[in-house]
Short mmCIF file of C-alpha atoms in Angstrom, two decimals:
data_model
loop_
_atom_site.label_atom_id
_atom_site.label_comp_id
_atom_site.label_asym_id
_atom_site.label_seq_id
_atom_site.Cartn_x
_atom_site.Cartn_y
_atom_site.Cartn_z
CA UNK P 1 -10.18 4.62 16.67
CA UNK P 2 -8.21 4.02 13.34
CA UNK P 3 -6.62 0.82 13.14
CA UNK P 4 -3.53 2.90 11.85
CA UNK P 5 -2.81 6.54 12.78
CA UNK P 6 -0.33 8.80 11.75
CA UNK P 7 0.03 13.01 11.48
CA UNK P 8 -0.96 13.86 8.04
CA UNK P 9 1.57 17.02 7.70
CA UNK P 10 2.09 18.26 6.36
CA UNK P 11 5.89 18.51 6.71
CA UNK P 12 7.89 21.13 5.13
CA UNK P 13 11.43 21.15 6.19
CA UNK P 14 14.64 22.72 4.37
CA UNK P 15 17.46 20.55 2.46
CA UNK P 16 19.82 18.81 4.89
CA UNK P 17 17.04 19.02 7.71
CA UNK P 18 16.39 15.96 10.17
CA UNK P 19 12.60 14.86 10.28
CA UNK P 20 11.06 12.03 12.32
CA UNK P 21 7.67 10.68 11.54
CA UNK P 22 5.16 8.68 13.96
CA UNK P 23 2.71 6.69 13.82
CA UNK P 24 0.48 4.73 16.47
CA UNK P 25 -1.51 1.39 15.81
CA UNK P 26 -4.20 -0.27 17.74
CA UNK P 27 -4.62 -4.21 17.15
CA UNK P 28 -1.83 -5.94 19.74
CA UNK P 29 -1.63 -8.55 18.06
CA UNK P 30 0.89 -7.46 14.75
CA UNK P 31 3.82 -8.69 14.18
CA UNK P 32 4.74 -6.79 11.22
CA UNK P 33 5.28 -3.28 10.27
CA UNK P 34 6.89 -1.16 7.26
CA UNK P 35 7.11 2.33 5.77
CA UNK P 36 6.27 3.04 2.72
CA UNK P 37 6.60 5.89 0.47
CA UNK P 38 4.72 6.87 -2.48
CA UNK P 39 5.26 9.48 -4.37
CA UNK P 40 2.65 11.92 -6.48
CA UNK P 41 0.19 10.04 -9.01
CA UNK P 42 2.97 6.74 -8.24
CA UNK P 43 2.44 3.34 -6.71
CA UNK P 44 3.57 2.93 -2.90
CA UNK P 45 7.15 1.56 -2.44
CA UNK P 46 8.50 -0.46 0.15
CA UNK P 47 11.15 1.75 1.91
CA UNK P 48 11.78 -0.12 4.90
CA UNK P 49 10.44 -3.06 7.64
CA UNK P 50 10.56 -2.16 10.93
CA UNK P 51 11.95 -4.31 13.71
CA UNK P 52 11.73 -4.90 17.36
CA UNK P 53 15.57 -4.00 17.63
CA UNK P 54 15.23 -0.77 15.54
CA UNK P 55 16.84 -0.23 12.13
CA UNK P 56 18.63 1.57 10.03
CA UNK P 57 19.26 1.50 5.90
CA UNK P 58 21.57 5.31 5.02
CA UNK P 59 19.76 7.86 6.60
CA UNK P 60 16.47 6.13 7.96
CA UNK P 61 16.25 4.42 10.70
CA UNK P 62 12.94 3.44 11.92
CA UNK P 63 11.88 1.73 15.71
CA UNK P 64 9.25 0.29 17.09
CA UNK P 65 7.85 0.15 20.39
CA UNK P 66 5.22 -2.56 21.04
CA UNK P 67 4.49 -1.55 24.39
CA UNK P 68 3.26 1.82 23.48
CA UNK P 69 2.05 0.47 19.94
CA UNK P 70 4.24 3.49 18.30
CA UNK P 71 6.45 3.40 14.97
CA UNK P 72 9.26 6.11 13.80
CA UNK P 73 10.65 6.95 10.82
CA UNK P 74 13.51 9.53 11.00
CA UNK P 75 14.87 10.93 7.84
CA UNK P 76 18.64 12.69 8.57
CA UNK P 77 20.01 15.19 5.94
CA UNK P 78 16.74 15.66 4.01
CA UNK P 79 16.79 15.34 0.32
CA UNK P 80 14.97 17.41 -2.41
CA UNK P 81 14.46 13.34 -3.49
CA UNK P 82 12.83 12.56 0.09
CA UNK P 83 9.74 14.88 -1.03
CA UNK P 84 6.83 12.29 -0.76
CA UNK P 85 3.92 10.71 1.36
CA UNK P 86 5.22 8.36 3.63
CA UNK P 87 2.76 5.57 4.75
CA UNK P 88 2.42 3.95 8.02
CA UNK P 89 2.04 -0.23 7.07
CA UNK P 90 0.95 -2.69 10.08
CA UNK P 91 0.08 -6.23 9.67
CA UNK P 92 -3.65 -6.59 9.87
CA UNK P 93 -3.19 -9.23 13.01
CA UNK P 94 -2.16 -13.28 12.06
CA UNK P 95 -3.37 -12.46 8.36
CA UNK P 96 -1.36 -11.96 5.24
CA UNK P 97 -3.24 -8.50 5.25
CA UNK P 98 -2.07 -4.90 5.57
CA UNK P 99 -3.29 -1.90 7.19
CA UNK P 100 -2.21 1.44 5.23
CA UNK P 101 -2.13 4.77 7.62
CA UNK P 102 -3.41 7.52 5.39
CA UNK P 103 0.32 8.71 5.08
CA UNK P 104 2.37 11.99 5.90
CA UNK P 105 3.38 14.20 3.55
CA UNK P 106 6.70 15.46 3.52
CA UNK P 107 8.00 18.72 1.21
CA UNK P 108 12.36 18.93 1.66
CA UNK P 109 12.72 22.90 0.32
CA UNK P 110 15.62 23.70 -1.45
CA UNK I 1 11.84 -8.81 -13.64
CA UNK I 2 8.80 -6.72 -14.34
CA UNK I 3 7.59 -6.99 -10.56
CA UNK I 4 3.74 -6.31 -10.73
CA UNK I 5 2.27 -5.28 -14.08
CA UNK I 6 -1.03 -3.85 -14.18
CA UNK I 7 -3.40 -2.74 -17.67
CA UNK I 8 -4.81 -0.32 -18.36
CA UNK I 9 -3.17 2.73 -17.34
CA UNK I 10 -5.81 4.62 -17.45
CA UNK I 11 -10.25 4.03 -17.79
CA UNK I 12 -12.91 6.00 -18.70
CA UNK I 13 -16.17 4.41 -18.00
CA UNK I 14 -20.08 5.21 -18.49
CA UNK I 15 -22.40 4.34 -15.57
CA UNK I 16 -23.21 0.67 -15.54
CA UNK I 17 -20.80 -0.45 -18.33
CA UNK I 18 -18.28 -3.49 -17.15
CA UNK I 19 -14.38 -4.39 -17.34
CA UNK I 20 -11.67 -6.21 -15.95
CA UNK I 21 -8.79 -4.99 -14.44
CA UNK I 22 -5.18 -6.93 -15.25
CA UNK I 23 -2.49 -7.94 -13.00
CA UNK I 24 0.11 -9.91 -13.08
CA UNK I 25 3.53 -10.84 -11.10
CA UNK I 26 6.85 -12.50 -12.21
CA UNK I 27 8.04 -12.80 -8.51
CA UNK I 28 6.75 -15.82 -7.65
CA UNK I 29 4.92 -14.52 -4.89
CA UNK I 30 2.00 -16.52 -3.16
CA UNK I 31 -0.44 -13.95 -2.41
CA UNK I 32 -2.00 -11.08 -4.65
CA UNK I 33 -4.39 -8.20 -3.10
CA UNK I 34 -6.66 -5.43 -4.71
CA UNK I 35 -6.44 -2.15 -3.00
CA UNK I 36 -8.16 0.83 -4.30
CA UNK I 37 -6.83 4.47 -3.30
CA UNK I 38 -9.16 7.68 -2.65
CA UNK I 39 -8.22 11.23 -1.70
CA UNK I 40 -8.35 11.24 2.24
CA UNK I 41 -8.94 7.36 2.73
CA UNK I 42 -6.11 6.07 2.39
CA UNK I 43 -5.42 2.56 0.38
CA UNK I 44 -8.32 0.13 0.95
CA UNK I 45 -8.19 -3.55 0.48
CA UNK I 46 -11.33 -4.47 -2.07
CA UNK I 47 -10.48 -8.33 -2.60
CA UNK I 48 -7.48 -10.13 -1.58
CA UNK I 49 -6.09 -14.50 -2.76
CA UNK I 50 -3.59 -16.12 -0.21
CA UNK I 51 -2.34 -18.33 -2.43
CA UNK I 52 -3.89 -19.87 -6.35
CA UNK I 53 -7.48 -20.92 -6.07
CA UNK I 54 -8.66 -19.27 -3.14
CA UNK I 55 -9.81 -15.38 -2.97
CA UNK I 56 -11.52 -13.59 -0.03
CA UNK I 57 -13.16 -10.27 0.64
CA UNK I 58 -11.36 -7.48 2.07
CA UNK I 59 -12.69 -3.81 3.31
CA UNK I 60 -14.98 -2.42 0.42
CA UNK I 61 -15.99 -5.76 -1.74
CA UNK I 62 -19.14 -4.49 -2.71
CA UNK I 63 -19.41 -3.99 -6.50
CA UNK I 64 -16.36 -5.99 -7.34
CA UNK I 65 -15.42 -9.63 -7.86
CA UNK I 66 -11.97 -11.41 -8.82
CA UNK I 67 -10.52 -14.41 -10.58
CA UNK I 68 -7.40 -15.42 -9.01
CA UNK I 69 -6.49 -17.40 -12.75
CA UNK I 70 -2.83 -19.10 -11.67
CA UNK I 71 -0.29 -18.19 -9.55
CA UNK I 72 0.80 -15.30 -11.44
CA UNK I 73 -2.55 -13.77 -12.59
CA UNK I 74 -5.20 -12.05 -10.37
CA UNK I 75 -8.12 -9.94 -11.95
CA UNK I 76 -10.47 -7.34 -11.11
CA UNK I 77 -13.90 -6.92 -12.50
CA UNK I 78 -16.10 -4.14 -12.09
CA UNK I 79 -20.42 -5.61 -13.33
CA UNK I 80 -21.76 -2.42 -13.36
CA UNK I 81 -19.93 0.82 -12.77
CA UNK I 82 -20.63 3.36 -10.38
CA UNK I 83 -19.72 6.63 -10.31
CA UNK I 84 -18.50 5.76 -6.67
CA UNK I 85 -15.98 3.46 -8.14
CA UNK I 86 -13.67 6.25 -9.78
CA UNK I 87 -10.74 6.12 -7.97
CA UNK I 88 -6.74 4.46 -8.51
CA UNK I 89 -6.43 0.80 -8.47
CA UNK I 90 -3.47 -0.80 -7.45
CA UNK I 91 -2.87 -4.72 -7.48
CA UNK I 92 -0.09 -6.06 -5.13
CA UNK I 93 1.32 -9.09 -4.60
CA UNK I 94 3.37 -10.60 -1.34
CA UNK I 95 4.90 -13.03 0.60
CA UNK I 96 8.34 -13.74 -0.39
CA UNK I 97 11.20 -14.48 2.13
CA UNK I 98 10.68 -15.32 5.54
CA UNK I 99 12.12 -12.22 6.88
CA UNK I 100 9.04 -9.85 4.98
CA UNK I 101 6.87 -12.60 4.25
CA UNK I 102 4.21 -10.08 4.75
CA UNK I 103 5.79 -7.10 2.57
CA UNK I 104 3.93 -6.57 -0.28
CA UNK I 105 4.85 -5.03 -3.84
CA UNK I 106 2.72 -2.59 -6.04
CA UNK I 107 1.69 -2.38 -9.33
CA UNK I 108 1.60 1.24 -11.01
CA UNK I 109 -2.16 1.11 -10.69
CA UNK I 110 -5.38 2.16 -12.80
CA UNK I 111 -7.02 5.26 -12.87
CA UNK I 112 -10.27 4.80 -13.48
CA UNK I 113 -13.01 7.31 -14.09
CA UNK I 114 -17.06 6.25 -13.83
CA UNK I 115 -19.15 9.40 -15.13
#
Protein backbone atom coordinates (compact mmCIF):
# COMPACT_ATOMS: atom_id res chain seq x y z
CA UNK A 1 0.00 0.00 0.00
CA UNK A 2 1.27 3.61 -0.82
CA UNK A 3 2.24 5.50 2.07
CA UNK A 4 0.16 8.38 0.37
CA UNK A 5 -2.81 7.83 -1.98
CA UNK A 6 -4.80 10.05 -3.84
CA UNK A 7 -7.13 9.83 -7.36
CA UNK A 8 -4.91 10.91 -10.08
CA UNK A 9 -7.85 12.62 -12.30
CA UNK A 10 -7.99 13.63 -13.91
CA UNK A 11 -10.50 16.40 -13.09
CA UNK A 12 -12.08 18.50 -15.63
CA UNK A 13 -14.73 20.69 -14.31
CA UNK A 14 -16.28 24.05 -15.84
CA UNK A 15 -15.51 27.76 -14.44
CA UNK A 16 -17.40 28.48 -11.21
CA UNK A 17 -17.69 24.60 -10.52
CA UNK A 18 -17.17 23.12 -6.86
CA UNK A 19 -14.51 20.22 -6.73
CA UNK A 20 -13.35 18.25 -3.68
CA UNK A 21 -10.22 16.23 -3.73
CA UNK A 22 -9.21 13.13 -1.37
CA UNK A 23 -6.65 11.58 -0.35
CA UNK A 24 -5.97 8.57 2.16
CA UNK A 25 -2.61 7.90 4.12
CA UNK A 26 -1.38 4.90 5.90
CA UNK A 27 1.37 5.53 8.75
CA UNK A 28 -0.86 6.50 12.15
CA UNK A 29 1.49 8.07 13.46
CA UNK A 30 1.51 11.83 11.39
CA UNK A 31 0.88 14.69 12.75
CA UNK A 32 1.16 16.86 9.84
CA UNK A 33 -0.47 17.29 6.57
CA UNK A 34 -0.68 19.99 3.61
CA UNK A 35 -1.77 20.48 0.01
CA UNK A 36 0.20 21.49 -2.36
CA UNK A 37 -0.15 22.61 -5.81
CA UNK A 38 2.21 22.70 -8.57
CA UNK A 39 1.65 23.82 -11.59
CA UNK A 40 3.10 22.59 -15.28
CA UNK A 41 7.08 22.42 -15.60
CA UNK A 42 6.83 24.70 -11.87
CA UNK A 43 8.04 23.93 -8.38
CA UNK A 44 5.26 22.66 -5.81
CA UNK A 45 3.71 25.45 -3.64
CA UNK A 46 2.44 25.33 -0.33
CA UNK A 47 -1.35 26.05 -0.64
CA UNK A 48 -2.54 25.10 2.60
CA UNK A 49 -1.88 22.89 6.15
CA UNK A 50 -4.47 20.92 7.17
CA UNK A 51 -5.81 20.73 10.70
CA UNK A 52 -7.62 18.51 13.04
CA UNK A 53 -10.44 21.27 13.29
CA UNK A 54 -10.72 21.71 9.47
CA UNK A 55 -9.82 24.90 7.59
CA UNK A 56 -10.51 27.27 5.41
CA UNK A 57 -8.27 30.20 3.45
CA UNK A 58 -11.11 31.94 0.36
CA UNK A 59 -12.45 29.18 -1.31
CA UNK A 60 -10.50 26.04 0.10
CA UNK A 61 -11.13 24.54 2.89
CA UNK A 62 -9.48 21.34 3.60
CA UNK A 63 -10.30 18.55 6.75
CA UNK A 64 -8.88 15.88 8.08
CA UNK A 65 -10.05 12.86 9.62
CA UNK A 66 -7.50 10.82 11.60
CA UNK A 67 -9.71 8.11 12.36
CA UNK A 68 -10.29 7.13 8.84
CA UNK A 69 -6.67 8.46 7.83
CA UNK A 70 -8.54 10.67 4.97
CA UNK A 71 -7.68 14.40 3.79
CA UNK A 72 -10.03 16.89 1.57
CA UNK A 73 -9.42 19.61 -0.37
CA UNK A 74 -12.55 21.37 -1.77
CA UNK A 75 -12.14 24.07 -4.27
CA UNK A 76 -15.68 26.37 -4.51
CA UNK A 77 -16.19 28.60 -7.63
CA UNK A 78 -13.39 27.06 -9.76
CA UNK A 79 -10.97 29.31 -11.41
CA UNK A 80 -9.38 29.14 -14.95
CA UNK A 81 -6.20 30.01 -12.27
CA UNK A 82 -7.07 26.73 -10.12
CA UNK A 83 -5.90 24.57 -13.30
CA UNK A 84 -3.01 22.51 -11.67
CA UNK A 85 -1.82 19.21 -9.90
CA UNK A 86 -2.67 19.28 -6.49
CA UNK A 87 -0.45 17.11 -4.15
CA UNK A 88 -1.41 15.18 -1.18
CA UNK A 89 1.67 16.10 1.67
CA UNK A 90 1.77 13.86 5.03
CA UNK A 91 4.45 13.97 7.54
CA UNK A 92 6.63 10.95 7.11
CA UNK A 93 5.86 9.89 11.03
CA UNK A 94 8.08 11.91 14.10
CA UNK A 95 10.61 12.98 11.22
CA UNK A 96 11.13 16.33 9.62
CA UNK A 97 10.30 14.28 6.36
CA UNK A 98 7.48 14.45 3.82
CA UNK A 99 5.52 12.06 1.93
CA UNK A 100 4.31 13.54 -1.61
CA UNK A 101 0.97 11.67 -3.08
CA UNK A 102 1.58 11.52 -6.79
CA UNK A 103 -1.00 14.48 -7.11
CA UNK A 104 -4.45 15.11 -8.92
CA UNK A 105 -4.77 16.94 -11.75
CA UNK A 106 -7.31 19.40 -12.07
CA UNK A 107 -8.40 21.27 -15.67
CA UNK A 108 -11.25 24.43 -14.64
CA UNK A 109 -12.79 24.88 -18.53
CA UNK A 110 -13.76 28.09 -19.47
CA UNK B 1 13.64 37.38 0.07
CA UNK B 2 14.65 35.04 -2.69
CA UNK B 3 13.15 31.91 -0.76
CA UNK B 4 15.06 28.84 -2.25
CA UNK B 5 17.40 29.47 -5.18
CA UNK B 6 18.54 26.68 -7.14
CA UNK B 7 21.44 26.66 -10.40
CA UNK B 8 21.35 25.56 -13.07
CA UNK B 9 18.12 25.79 -14.68
CA UNK B 10 18.65 23.45 -16.88
CA UNK B 11 21.69 20.22 -17.56
CA UNK B 12 22.68 18.32 -20.24
CA UNK B 13 24.96 15.58 -19.28
CA UNK B 14 27.04 12.63 -21.07
CA UNK B 15 27.01 9.21 -19.34
CA UNK B 16 29.46 9.13 -16.48
CA UNK B 17 30.43 12.86 -16.48
CA UNK B 18 29.93 14.65 -12.81
CA UNK B 19 28.34 18.00 -11.31
CA UNK B 20 26.94 19.63 -8.48
CA UNK B 21 23.71 20.84 -8.06
CA UNK B 22 23.23 24.50 -6.09
CA UNK B 23 20.87 25.47 -3.48
CA UNK B 24 20.52 27.90 -1.33
CA UNK B 25 17.88 29.61 1.23
CA UNK B 26 17.59 33.16 2.75
CA UNK B 27 14.79 31.99 5.19
CA UNK B 28 16.63 30.94 7.85
CA UNK B 29 15.25 27.67 7.82
CA UNK B 30 16.92 24.64 9.72
CA UNK B 31 16.43 21.86 7.46
CA UNK B 32 17.14 21.47 3.58
CA UNK B 33 15.96 18.21 1.49
CA UNK B 34 16.73 16.91 -2.13
CA UNK B 35 13.75 15.56 -3.89
CA UNK B 36 13.90 14.48 -7.40
CA UNK B 37 10.55 14.37 -9.58
CA UNK B 38 9.71 11.64 -12.40
CA UNK B 39 6.66 11.27 -14.61
CA UNK B 40 4.29 8.85 -12.60
CA UNK B 41 6.43 8.71 -9.27
CA UNK B 42 5.75 11.36 -7.76
CA UNK B 43 8.52 13.64 -5.77
CA UNK B 44 11.12 11.39 -4.12
CA UNK B 45 13.35 12.36 -1.30
CA UNK B 46 17.20 11.50 -2.58
CA UNK B 47 19.16 13.09 0.51
CA UNK B 48 17.82 15.17 3.19
CA UNK B 49 20.14 17.66 6.48
CA UNK B 50 18.03 18.41 9.69
CA UNK B 51 19.91 21.05 10.63
CA UNK B 52 24.05 22.37 9.50
CA UNK B 53 26.48 19.51 9.72
CA UNK B 54 24.43 16.59 9.64
CA UNK B 55 22.86 14.96 6.27
CA UNK B 56 21.03 11.60 5.95
CA UNK B 57 19.72 9.38 3.20
CA UNK B 58 16.30 9.53 2.06
CA UNK B 59 14.28 7.16 -0.60
CA UNK B 60 16.61 6.81 -3.77
CA UNK B 61 20.34 7.80 -2.37
CA UNK B 62 22.02 5.67 -4.62
CA UNK B 63 24.25 7.59 -7.08
CA UNK B 64 24.14 10.82 -5.20
CA UNK B 65 25.92 12.45 -2.26
CA UNK B 66 25.53 16.05 -0.53
CA UNK B 67 27.43 18.71 1.33
CA UNK B 68 25.26 20.43 3.68
CA UNK B 69 28.14 23.65 3.55
CA UNK B 70 26.33 26.19 6.33
CA UNK B 71 23.08 26.83 7.24
CA UNK B 72 22.06 28.35 4.12
CA UNK B 73 23.83 26.11 1.52
CA UNK B 74 23.01 22.43 0.68
CA UNK B 75 24.49 20.70 -2.53
CA UNK B 76 23.88 17.94 -4.75
CA UNK B 77 26.45 15.96 -6.58
CA UNK B 78 25.93 13.52 -9.15
CA UNK B 79 29.93 11.05 -9.54
CA UNK B 80 28.97 9.50 -12.47
CA UNK B 81 25.80 10.09 -14.43
CA UNK B 82 23.34 7.73 -15.42
CA UNK B 83 21.00 7.89 -17.88
CA UNK B 84 18.52 6.87 -14.98
CA UNK B 85 19.27 10.10 -13.31
CA UNK B 86 17.46 12.46 -15.95
CA UNK B 87 14.75 13.74 -14.25
CA UNK B 88 13.73 17.50 -12.28
CA UNK B 89 15.53 18.30 -9.18
CA UNK B 90 14.09 20.32 -6.67
CA UNK B 91 15.91 21.44 -3.33
CA UNK B 92 13.61 22.48 -0.38
CA UNK B 93 14.14 23.77 2.70
CA UNK B 94 11.79 23.73 6.11
CA UNK B 95 11.05 24.20 9.46
CA UNK B 96 10.10 27.62 10.28
CA UNK B 97 7.33 28.53 12.84
CA UNK B 98 5.97 26.26 15.20
CA UNK B 99 2.64 26.13 13.67
CA UNK B 100 4.26 24.41 10.04
CA UNK B 101 7.44 23.56 11.45
CA UNK B 102 7.26 20.75 9.05
CA UNK B 103 6.09 22.80 5.80
CA UNK B 104 8.61 22.92 3.46
CA UNK B 105 9.46 25.49 0.54
CA UNK B 106 10.70 24.69 -3.09
CA UNK B 107 13.21 25.77 -5.21
CA UNK B 108 12.33 26.10 -9.09
CA UNK B 109 14.32 22.95 -9.66
CA UNK B 110 16.87 21.47 -12.33
CA UNK B 111 16.15 19.70 -15.28
CA UNK B 112 18.62 17.55 -15.94
CA UNK B 113 19.17 15.34 -18.93
CA UNK B 114 21.88 12.13 -18.81
CA UNK B 115 22.15 10.73 -22.55
Amino acid sequence: RKEVEQDPGPFNVPEGATVAFNCTYSNSASQSFFWYRQDCRKEPKLLMSVYSSGNEDGRFTAQLNRASQYISLLIRDSKLSDSATYLCVVQKGSARQLTFGSGTQLTVLP
Amino acid sequence: NAGVTQTPKFQVLKTGQSMTLQCAQDMNHNSMYWYRQDPGMGLRLIYYSASEGTTDKGEVPNGYNVSRLNKREFSLRLESAAPSQTSVYFCASGGSSAADVYAQYFGPGTRLTVT
